[in-house]
mmCIF file of C-alpha atoms in Angstrom:
data_model
loop_
_atom_site.group_PDB
_atom_site.id
_atom_site.type_symbol
_atom_site.label_atom_id
_atom_site.label_comp_id
_atom_site.label_asym_id
_atom_site.label_seq_id
_atom_site.Cartn_x
_atom_site.Cartn_y
_atom_site.Cartn_z
ATOM 1 C CA UNK U 234 6.867 2.476 38.967
ATOM 2 C CA UNK U 235 10.244 1.859 37.321
ATOM 3 C CA UNK U 236 10.519 2.196 33.562
ATOM 4 C CA UNK U 237 12.920 0.371 31.315
ATOM 5 C CA UNK U 238 14.582 2.419 28.609
ATOM 6 C CA UNK U 239 15.476 0.270 25.610
ATOM 7 C CA UNK U 240 17.807 2.016 23.226
ATOM 8 C CA UNK U 241 19.219 -0.709 21.013
ATOM 9 C CA UNK U 242 18.324 -3.114 18.243
ATOM 10 C CA UNK U 243 17.991 -2.303 14.553
ATOM 11 C CA UNK U 244 15.071 -3.955 12.809
ATOM 12 C CA UNK U 245 13.177 -3.857 9.525
ATOM 13 C CA UNK U 246 9.937 -1.876 9.441
ATOM 14 C CA UNK U 247 7.773 -5.038 9.535
ATOM 15 C CA UNK U 248 9.632 -6.310 12.629
ATOM 16 C CA UNK U 249 9.406 -2.885 14.285
ATOM 17 C CA UNK U 250 5.652 -2.770 13.757
ATOM 18 C CA UNK U 251 5.305 -6.375 14.926
ATOM 19 C CA UNK U 252 7.262 -5.549 18.100
ATOM 20 C CA UNK U 253 4.601 -2.978 18.970
ATOM 21 C CA UNK U 254 1.906 -5.618 19.198
ATOM 22 C CA UNK U 255 4.095 -8.105 21.056
ATOM 23 C CA UNK U 256 5.259 -5.535 23.624
ATOM 24 C CA UNK U 257 1.789 -4.043 24.177
ATOM 25 C CA UNK U 258 0.396 -7.545 24.742
ATOM 26 C CA UNK U 259 3.209 -8.503 27.122
ATOM 27 C CA UNK U 260 2.551 -5.413 29.191
ATOM 28 C CA UNK U 261 -1.188 -6.086 29.092
ATOM 29 C CA UNK U 262 -0.506 -9.568 30.465
ATOM 30 C CA UNK U 263 1.780 -8.224 33.189
ATOM 31 C CA UNK U 264 4.875 -9.746 31.598
ATOM 32 C CA UNK U 265 6.657 -6.504 30.726
ATOM 33 C CA UNK U 266 7.705 -3.532 32.813
ATOM 34 C CA UNK U 267 6.598 -0.083 31.684
ATOM 35 C CA UNK U 268 9.024 0.724 28.884
ATOM 36 C CA UNK U 269 10.340 3.504 26.684
ATOM 37 C CA UNK U 270 11.855 2.118 23.474
ATOM 38 C CA UNK U 271 13.771 3.955 20.759
ATOM 39 C CA UNK U 272 13.619 2.584 17.223
ATOM 40 C CA UNK U 273 16.530 1.970 14.835
ATOM 41 C CA UNK U 274 15.551 1.061 11.298
ATOM 42 C CA UNK U 275 17.349 -0.853 8.574
ATOM 43 C CA UNK U 276 16.026 1.083 5.600
ATOM 44 C CA UNK U 277 13.600 3.774 4.453
ATOM 45 C CA UNK U 278 9.965 2.702 4.618
ATOM 46 C CA UNK U 279 6.380 3.869 4.813
ATOM 47 C CA UNK U 280 4.258 3.298 7.911
ATOM 48 C CA UNK U 281 0.558 3.439 7.028
ATOM 49 C CA UNK U 282 -2.159 4.228 9.525
ATOM 50 C CA UNK U 283 -4.236 1.157 10.343
ATOM 51 C CA UNK U 284 -7.360 2.429 8.565
ATOM 52 C CA UNK U 285 -5.773 4.093 5.561
ATOM 53 C CA UNK U 286 -6.262 2.853 2.016
ATOM 54 C CA UNK U 287 -2.905 1.777 0.556
ATOM 55 C CA UNK U 288 -3.497 3.217 -2.889
ATOM 56 C CA UNK U 289 -4.767 6.509 -1.505
ATOM 57 C CA UNK U 290 -1.628 7.083 0.530
ATOM 58 C CA UNK U 291 1.395 5.849 -1.397
ATOM 59 C CA UNK U 292 2.632 6.477 -4.922
ATOM 60 C CA UNK U 293 2.401 2.777 -5.765
ATOM 61 C CA UNK U 294 4.705 2.741 -8.835
ATOM 62 C CA UNK U 295 7.338 4.828 -7.091
ATOM 63 C CA UNK U 296 7.437 2.738 -3.902
ATOM 64 C CA UNK U 297 7.643 -0.415 -6.052
ATOM 65 C CA UNK U 298 10.486 1.099 -8.050
ATOM 66 C CA UNK U 299 12.331 2.035 -4.841
ATOM 67 C CA UNK U 300 11.377 -1.331 -3.315
ATOM 68 C CA UNK U 301 10.232 0.382 -0.109
ATOM 69 C CA UNK U 302 8.514 -1.568 2.638
ATOM 70 C CA UNK U 303 5.021 -0.178 3.102
ATOM 71 C CA UNK U 304 3.755 -1.504 6.411
ATOM 72 C CA UNK U 305 0.320 -1.056 7.944
ATOM 73 C CA UNK U 306 0.614 -0.153 11.613
ATOM 74 C CA UNK U 307 -1.512 -1.493 14.446
ATOM 75 C CA UNK U 308 -2.337 2.121 15.275
ATOM 76 C CA UNK U 309 -4.538 4.594 13.437
ATOM 77 C CA UNK U 310 -3.391 7.978 12.214
ATOM 78 C CA UNK U 311 -1.630 9.061 9.039
ATOM 79 C CA UNK U 312 1.004 7.683 6.671
ATOM 80 C CA UNK U 313 4.639 8.501 7.359
ATOM 81 C CA UNK U 314 7.713 8.231 5.198
ATOM 82 C CA UNK U 315 10.665 7.262 7.395
ATOM 83 C CA UNK U 316 14.421 7.157 6.792
ATOM 84 C CA UNK U 317 16.775 5.517 9.321
ATOM 85 C CA UNK U 318 18.995 8.501 10.191
ATOM 86 C CA UNK U 319 16.406 11.167 9.514
ATOM 87 C CA UNK U 320 13.590 10.449 11.932
ATOM 88 C CA UNK U 321 13.383 9.711 15.647
ATOM 89 C CA UNK U 322 10.767 7.166 16.694
ATOM 90 C CA UNK U 323 10.076 6.008 20.226
ATOM 91 C CA UNK U 324 7.357 3.972 21.890
ATOM 92 C CA UNK U 325 5.947 4.037 25.379
ATOM 93 C CA UNK U 326 4.295 0.907 26.755
ATOM 94 C CA UNK U 327 2.384 1.842 29.874
ATOM 95 C CA UNK U 328 -0.087 0.344 32.300
ATOM 96 C CA UNK U 329 -3.524 1.686 31.567
ATOM 97 C CA UNK U 330 -3.871 3.201 35.060
ATOM 98 C CA UNK U 331 -0.830 5.422 34.354
ATOM 99 C CA UNK U 332 -2.620 7.009 31.363
ATOM 100 C CA UNK U 333 -5.520 9.495 31.471
ATOM 101 C CA UNK U 334 -8.762 7.901 30.235
ATOM 102 C CA UNK U 335 -9.633 10.888 28.084
ATOM 103 C CA UNK U 336 -7.942 10.337 24.719
ATOM 104 C CA UNK U 337 -7.136 13.962 23.969
ATOM 105 C CA UNK U 338 -5.728 14.534 27.464
ATOM 106 C CA UNK U 339 -3.654 11.381 27.222
ATOM 107 C CA UNK U 340 -1.934 12.414 23.975
ATOM 108 C CA UNK U 341 -0.999 15.759 25.496
ATOM 109 C CA UNK U 342 0.187 14.157 28.751
ATOM 110 C CA UNK U 343 2.267 11.418 27.088
ATOM 111 C CA UNK U 344 3.926 13.848 24.642
ATOM 112 C CA UNK U 345 4.814 16.403 27.322
ATOM 113 C CA UNK U 346 8.184 15.029 28.500
ATOM 114 C CA UNK U 347 9.372 14.811 24.881
ATOM 115 C CA UNK U 348 8.210 18.331 24.129
ATOM 116 C CA UNK U 349 10.064 19.572 27.210
ATOM 117 C CA UNK U 350 13.189 17.678 26.109
ATOM 118 C CA UNK U 351 13.057 19.222 22.636
ATOM 119 C CA UNK U 352 12.460 22.673 24.105
ATOM 120 C CA UNK U 353 15.541 22.284 26.304
ATOM 121 C CA UNK U 354 17.444 21.565 23.062
ATOM 122 C CA UNK U 355 16.276 24.876 21.651
ATOM 123 C CA UNK U 356 13.326 23.678 19.570
ATOM 124 C CA UNK U 357 10.212 25.783 19.795
ATOM 125 C CA UNK U 358 7.730 22.915 19.837
ATOM 126 C CA UNK U 359 4.339 22.393 21.411
ATOM 127 C CA UNK U 360 1.586 19.809 21.509
ATOM 128 C CA UNK U 361 -1.135 20.378 18.938
ATOM 129 C CA UNK U 362 -4.340 18.370 19.389
ATOM 130 C CA UNK U 363 -5.045 15.675 18.705
ATOM 131 C CA UNK U 364 -1.697 14.009 18.161
ATOM 132 C CA UNK U 365 0.853 16.400 16.659
ATOM 133 C CA UNK U 366 4.118 17.867 17.895
ATOM 134 C CA UNK U 367 4.217 21.221 16.169
ATOM 135 C CA UNK U 368 6.812 23.884 15.464
ATOM 136 C CA UNK U 369 5.666 27.362 14.359
ATOM 137 C CA UNK U 370 6.884 26.451 10.833
ATOM 138 C CA UNK U 371 5.078 23.098 10.662
ATOM 139 C CA UNK U 372 4.513 19.653 12.055
ATOM 140 C CA UNK U 373 7.651 18.051 13.486
ATOM 141 C CA UNK U 374 6.088 14.831 14.709
ATOM 142 C CA UNK U 375 2.978 12.830 15.388
ATOM 143 C CA UNK U 376 1.854 10.186 17.871
ATOM 144 C CA UNK U 377 -0.563 7.293 17.777
ATOM 145 C CA UNK U 378 -2.001 5.070 20.473
ATOM 146 C CA UNK U 379 -3.354 1.587 20.875
ATOM 147 C CA UNK U 380 -5.262 0.634 24.007
ATOM 148 C CA UNK U 381 -5.531 -2.820 25.530
ATOM 149 C CA UNK U 382 -7.477 -3.742 28.684
ATOM 150 C CA UNK U 383 -4.513 -3.009 30.950
ATOM 151 C CA UNK U 384 -1.972 -1.432 28.602
ATOM 152 C CA UNK U 385 -1.488 1.592 26.396
ATOM 153 C CA UNK U 386 0.968 1.853 23.522
ATOM 154 C CA UNK U 387 1.882 5.430 22.613
ATOM 155 C CA UNK U 388 4.379 5.793 19.774
ATOM 156 C CA UNK U 389 5.754 8.952 18.236
ATOM 157 C CA UNK U 390 7.763 9.709 15.109
ATOM 158 C CA UNK U 391 9.529 13.035 14.623
ATOM 159 C CA UNK U 392 11.437 14.427 11.659
ATOM 160 C CA UNK U 393 15.064 15.063 12.454
ATOM 161 C CA UNK U 394 16.303 15.628 8.901
ATOM 162 C CA UNK U 395 13.664 14.056 6.688
ATOM 163 C CA UNK U 396 13.930 14.662 2.938
ATOM 164 C CA UNK U 397 10.520 16.270 2.531
ATOM 165 C CA UNK U 398 10.742 16.378 -1.288
ATOM 166 C CA UNK U 399 11.294 12.638 -1.290
ATOM 167 C CA UNK U 400 8.436 12.251 1.168
ATOM 168 C CA UNK U 401 6.163 13.967 -1.348
ATOM 169 C CA UNK U 402 7.279 11.571 -4.095
ATOM 170 C CA UNK U 403 6.559 8.548 -1.865
ATOM 171 C CA UNK U 404 3.301 9.673 -0.282
ATOM 172 C CA UNK U 405 0.338 10.873 -2.297
ATOM 173 C CA UNK U 406 -0.150 13.962 -0.167
ATOM 174 C CA UNK U 407 0.127 16.058 -3.262
ATOM 175 C CA UNK U 408 -1.364 13.984 -6.050
ATOM 176 C CA UNK U 409 -4.743 14.234 -7.776
ATOM 177 C CA UNK U 410 -6.966 15.184 -4.894
ATOM 178 C CA UNK U 411 -4.886 18.245 -4.117
ATOM 179 C CA UNK U 412 -3.590 21.071 -6.261
ATOM 180 C CA UNK U 413 0.061 22.120 -6.754
ATOM 181 C CA UNK U 414 -0.494 24.865 -4.271
ATOM 182 C CA UNK U 415 -1.438 22.251 -1.720
ATOM 183 C CA UNK U 416 1.790 20.301 -2.361
ATOM 184 C CA UNK U 417 3.740 23.408 -1.584
ATOM 185 C CA UNK U 418 1.796 23.909 1.613
ATOM 186 C CA UNK U 419 2.098 20.233 2.594
ATOM 187 C CA UNK U 420 5.866 20.517 2.266
ATOM 188 C CA UNK U 421 5.791 23.692 4.287
ATOM 189 C CA UNK U 422 3.690 22.067 6.944
ATOM 190 C CA UNK U 423 6.476 19.593 7.748
ATOM 191 C CA UNK U 424 9.266 21.057 9.861
ATOM 192 C CA UNK U 425 12.544 19.192 10.466
ATOM 193 C CA UNK U 426 14.623 19.627 13.619
ATOM 194 C CA UNK U 427 17.943 20.052 11.851
ATOM 195 C CA UNK U 428 16.752 23.335 10.369
ATOM 196 C CA UNK U 429 16.694 24.797 13.868
ATOM 197 C CA UNK U 430 19.332 23.036 15.979
ATOM 198 C CA UNK U 431 22.982 22.000 15.657
ATOM 199 C CA UNK U 432 22.516 18.926 17.854
ATOM 200 C CA UNK U 433 22.954 15.587 16.102
ATOM 201 C CA UNK U 434 20.164 13.016 16.044
ATOM 202 C CA UNK U 435 22.076 10.976 18.647
ATOM 203 C CA UNK U 436 22.377 14.038 20.878
ATOM 204 C CA UNK U 437 18.634 14.678 20.639
ATOM 205 C CA UNK U 438 17.941 11.043 21.571
ATOM 206 C CA UNK U 439 20.270 11.432 24.564
ATOM 207 C CA UNK U 440 18.379 14.542 25.702
ATOM 208 C CA UNK U 441 15.094 12.636 25.324
ATOM 209 C CA UNK U 442 16.403 9.742 27.421
ATOM 210 C CA UNK U 443 17.888 12.039 30.071
ATOM 211 C CA UNK U 444 14.706 14.091 30.359
ATOM 212 C CA UNK U 445 12.623 10.943 30.681
ATOM 213 C CA UNK U 446 14.951 9.493 33.335
ATOM 214 C CA UNK U 447 14.918 12.754 35.329
ATOM 215 C CA UNK U 448 11.157 12.841 35.328
ATOM 216 C CA UNK U 449 10.384 9.183 35.875
ATOM 217 C CA UNK U 450 12.214 6.395 37.644
ATOM 218 C CA UNK U 451 14.032 4.614 34.807
ATOM 219 C CA UNK U 452 16.740 2.015 34.220
ATOM 220 C CA UNK U 453 18.376 0.828 31.020
ATOM 221 C CA UNK U 454 16.992 -2.417 29.643
ATOM 222 C CA UNK U 455 16.945 -4.569 26.535
ATOM 223 C CA UNK U 456 14.429 -6.592 24.584
ATOM 224 C CA UNK U 457 14.128 -10.228 25.658
ATOM 225 C CA UNK U 458 15.107 -12.608 22.869
ATOM 226 C CA UNK U 459 11.703 -14.285 23.091
ATOM 227 C CA UNK U 460 10.052 -10.938 22.263
ATOM 228 C CA UNK U 461 12.283 -10.435 19.230
ATOM 229 C CA UNK U 462 11.652 -13.991 18.049
ATOM 230 C CA UNK U 463 7.883 -13.548 18.404
ATOM 231 C CA UNK U 464 8.027 -10.252 16.511
ATOM 232 C CA UNK U 465 9.979 -11.862 13.666
ATOM 233 C CA UNK U 466 7.323 -14.559 13.380
ATOM 234 C CA UNK U 467 4.522 -11.990 13.319
ATOM 235 C CA UNK U 468 6.434 -9.883 10.805
ATOM 236 C CA UNK U 469 6.608 -12.830 8.413
ATOM 237 C CA UNK U 470 3.013 -13.902 9.062
ATOM 238 C CA UNK U 471 1.417 -10.441 8.972
ATOM 239 C CA UNK U 472 3.479 -7.279 8.553
ATOM 240 C CA UNK U 473 5.252 -8.390 5.369
ATOM 241 C CA UNK U 474 2.073 -9.715 3.735
ATOM 242 C CA UNK U 475 -0.110 -8.000 1.156
ATOM 243 C CA UNK U 476 -3.096 -9.425 3.009
ATOM 244 C CA UNK U 477 -2.344 -7.088 5.929
ATOM 245 C CA UNK U 478 -0.473 -4.203 4.329
ATOM 246 C CA UNK U 479 -2.868 -3.797 1.397
ATOM 247 C CA UNK U 480 -6.032 -4.933 3.121
ATOM 248 C CA UNK U 481 -7.607 -1.491 2.727
ATOM 249 C CA UNK H 40 -23.725 1.892 -8.198
ATOM 250 C CA UNK H 41 -20.458 2.689 -6.590
ATOM 251 C CA UNK H 42 -19.583 6.116 -5.186
ATOM 252 C CA UNK H 43 -17.381 7.711 -2.626
ATOM 253 C CA UNK H 44 -17.141 10.855 -0.538
ATOM 254 C CA UNK H 45 -14.332 12.429 1.435
ATOM 255 C CA UNK H 46 -14.847 14.494 4.550
ATOM 256 C CA UNK H 47 -12.135 16.391 6.393
ATOM 257 C CA UNK H 48 -13.534 16.762 9.887
ATOM 258 C CA UNK H 49 -12.875 20.293 11.186
ATOM 259 C CA UNK H 50 -10.095 19.963 13.806
ATOM 260 C CA UNK H 51 -10.300 16.240 13.199
ATOM 261 C CA UNK H 52 -9.291 13.506 10.795
ATOM 262 C CA UNK H 53 -10.032 12.572 7.204
ATOM 263 C CA UNK H 54 -12.869 10.154 6.431
ATOM 264 C CA UNK H 55 -13.242 8.485 3.056
ATOM 265 C CA UNK H 56 -16.413 6.472 2.549
ATOM 266 C CA UNK H 57 -16.873 4.161 -0.443
ATOM 267 C CA UNK H 58 -20.385 2.873 -0.945
ATOM 268 C CA UNK H 59 -21.828 0.183 -3.211
ATOM 269 C CA UNK H 60 -25.604 0.287 -3.498
ATOM 270 C CA UNK H 61 -28.683 -0.452 -5.592
ATOM 271 C CA UNK H 62 -31.923 0.317 -3.731
ATOM 272 C CA UNK H 63 -30.062 -0.631 -0.581
ATOM 273 C CA UNK H 64 -26.529 -0.046 0.630
ATOM 274 C CA UNK H 65 -24.746 -3.349 0.063
ATOM 275 C CA UNK H 66 -21.094 -2.602 0.818
ATOM 276 C CA UNK H 67 -19.290 0.181 2.691
ATOM 277 C CA UNK H 68 -15.593 0.864 3.147
ATOM 278 C CA UNK H 69 -14.439 3.521 5.584
ATOM 279 C CA UNK H 70 -10.804 4.593 5.415
ATOM 280 C CA UNK H 71 -8.750 7.540 6.608
ATOM 281 C CA UNK H 72 -6.260 8.749 9.202
ATOM 282 C CA UNK H 73 -8.691 8.425 12.109
ATOM 283 C CA UNK H 74 -8.425 6.259 15.221
ATOM 284 C CA UNK H 75 -10.829 3.624 16.538
ATOM 285 C CA UNK H 76 -10.717 1.822 19.863
ATOM 286 C CA UNK H 77 -10.740 -1.062 19.755
ATOM 287 C CA UNK H 78 -9.373 -1.107 16.185
ATOM 288 C CA UNK H 79 -11.148 -4.423 15.584
ATOM 289 C CA UNK H 80 -14.459 -2.511 15.693
ATOM 290 C CA UNK H 81 -13.732 -1.234 12.164
ATOM 291 C CA UNK H 82 -15.595 -4.145 10.550
ATOM 292 C CA UNK H 83 -18.637 -3.666 12.816
ATOM 293 C CA UNK H 84 -18.655 0.039 12.007
ATOM 294 C CA UNK H 85 -18.748 -0.675 8.270
ATOM 295 C CA UNK H 86 -21.410 -3.352 8.783
ATOM 296 C CA UNK H 87 -23.585 -0.857 10.705
ATOM 297 C CA UNK H 88 -23.707 1.301 7.575
ATOM 298 C CA UNK H 89 -24.809 -1.566 5.316
ATOM 299 C CA UNK H 90 -28.321 -2.825 4.581
ATOM 300 C CA UNK H 91 -30.068 0.545 4.785
ATOM 301 C CA UNK H 92 -32.298 1.839 1.964
ATOM 302 C CA UNK H 93 -30.541 4.546 -0.059
ATOM 303 C CA UNK H 94 -33.010 7.151 1.237
ATOM 304 C CA UNK H 95 -32.000 6.385 4.835
ATOM 305 C CA UNK H 96 -31.987 9.400 7.137
ATOM 306 C CA UNK H 97 -28.859 10.793 8.687
ATOM 307 C CA UNK H 98 -30.360 10.232 12.124
ATOM 308 C CA UNK H 99 -30.891 6.513 11.424
ATOM 309 C CA UNK H 100 -27.332 6.095 10.149
ATOM 310 C CA UNK H 101 -25.967 8.024 13.093
ATOM 311 C CA UNK H 102 -27.923 5.842 15.489
ATOM 312 C CA UNK H 103 -26.610 2.687 13.778
ATOM 313 C CA UNK H 104 -23.035 3.962 14.170
ATOM 314 C CA UNK H 105 -23.599 4.788 17.826
ATOM 315 C CA UNK H 106 -24.845 1.239 18.332
ATOM 316 C CA UNK H 107 -21.336 -0.088 17.614
ATOM 317 C CA UNK H 108 -19.212 -0.685 20.701
ATOM 318 C CA UNK H 109 -16.358 1.594 19.625
ATOM 319 C CA UNK H 110 -14.704 4.857 20.554
ATOM 320 C CA UNK H 111 -14.438 7.073 17.461
ATOM 321 C CA UNK H 112 -11.413 9.381 17.601
ATOM 322 C CA UNK H 113 -10.971 12.283 15.208
ATOM 323 C CA UNK H 114 -14.601 12.123 14.018
ATOM 324 C CA UNK H 115 -18.036 11.323 15.411
ATOM 325 C CA UNK H 116 -21.122 9.398 14.303
ATOM 326 C CA UNK H 117 -22.646 12.487 12.670
ATOM 327 C CA UNK H 118 -19.548 13.004 10.502
ATOM 328 C CA UNK H 119 -19.529 9.394 9.345
ATOM 329 C CA UNK H 120 -23.308 9.442 8.678
ATOM 330 C CA UNK H 121 -22.950 12.668 6.671
ATOM 331 C CA UNK H 122 -20.045 11.330 4.597
ATOM 332 C CA UNK H 123 -21.933 8.092 3.893
ATOM 333 C CA UNK H 124 -25.015 9.986 2.700
ATOM 334 C CA UNK H 125 -22.877 12.252 0.563
ATOM 335 C CA UNK H 126 -21.383 9.183 -1.130
ATOM 336 C CA UNK H 127 -24.857 7.810 -1.893
ATOM 337 C CA UNK H 128 -26.261 11.069 -3.240
#
């Protein structure tokens, strides 16, 4: 099995999230090779878990004031605040037979190459069930999956240099339901790579790509224009709409 | 009546259940950072919790949840039944 590694294309958060559905479906229909894709974003945004309630997760007035895109993902899991140069996001689109059936096993298996890559960069990270990449000082990243009949999407976002104070203003991790003490611990629970390594974000991405290519058969690739066009249509029809983003 | 309950599943995800009821449960919303496969089963899961009398047993709710063709990830039927009952009580 030969993977494509796609490491280009900067898109808005709604288009990025739309691409996930388009690419997972293409793979499911046998129209896409197994692929590893790195994300480049246009602006800071919030990615909500599919089943999260909008008003429970984001500081609504603050995200309106900052005019942040808040986009509901196709995948479950938790809300993330993302900034273009401060997080690393990648997606794997895989045939279902290449992924363990057991969910917990599959998260660990699909995160392993990335954990090994980060370890080789000097980051003391490990997989923490169900879907976290953890450093002794806190969570560095998280993954989420979507399963189709013949395809699995596994995407992961990691903090490279995320502004965790800003994250706490954007997300309601700390508000109301939780005490001040909990805010402090929430902030502590997020670890960012740049606190531990000198490598730039680009260098970390290079190590990730190299580790993946050493472990699996992989060739560089790019997104077909038809995929990008389809994602732009879905972004405007779904991932930019209140009907989808605020549906819960 | 309208009430809600939040349950952090030990070693699992957060479940928030919002329930509207009179003598029966008329409307249920389940949100949180959990996973469901297929994700489209979310509506069926909520529907399985509706229509029961407010004194429904946890076992009956749990059975109704298990009747939905879905894989629950980060929680199980017992957790969701317990959170739903807590919202009603």
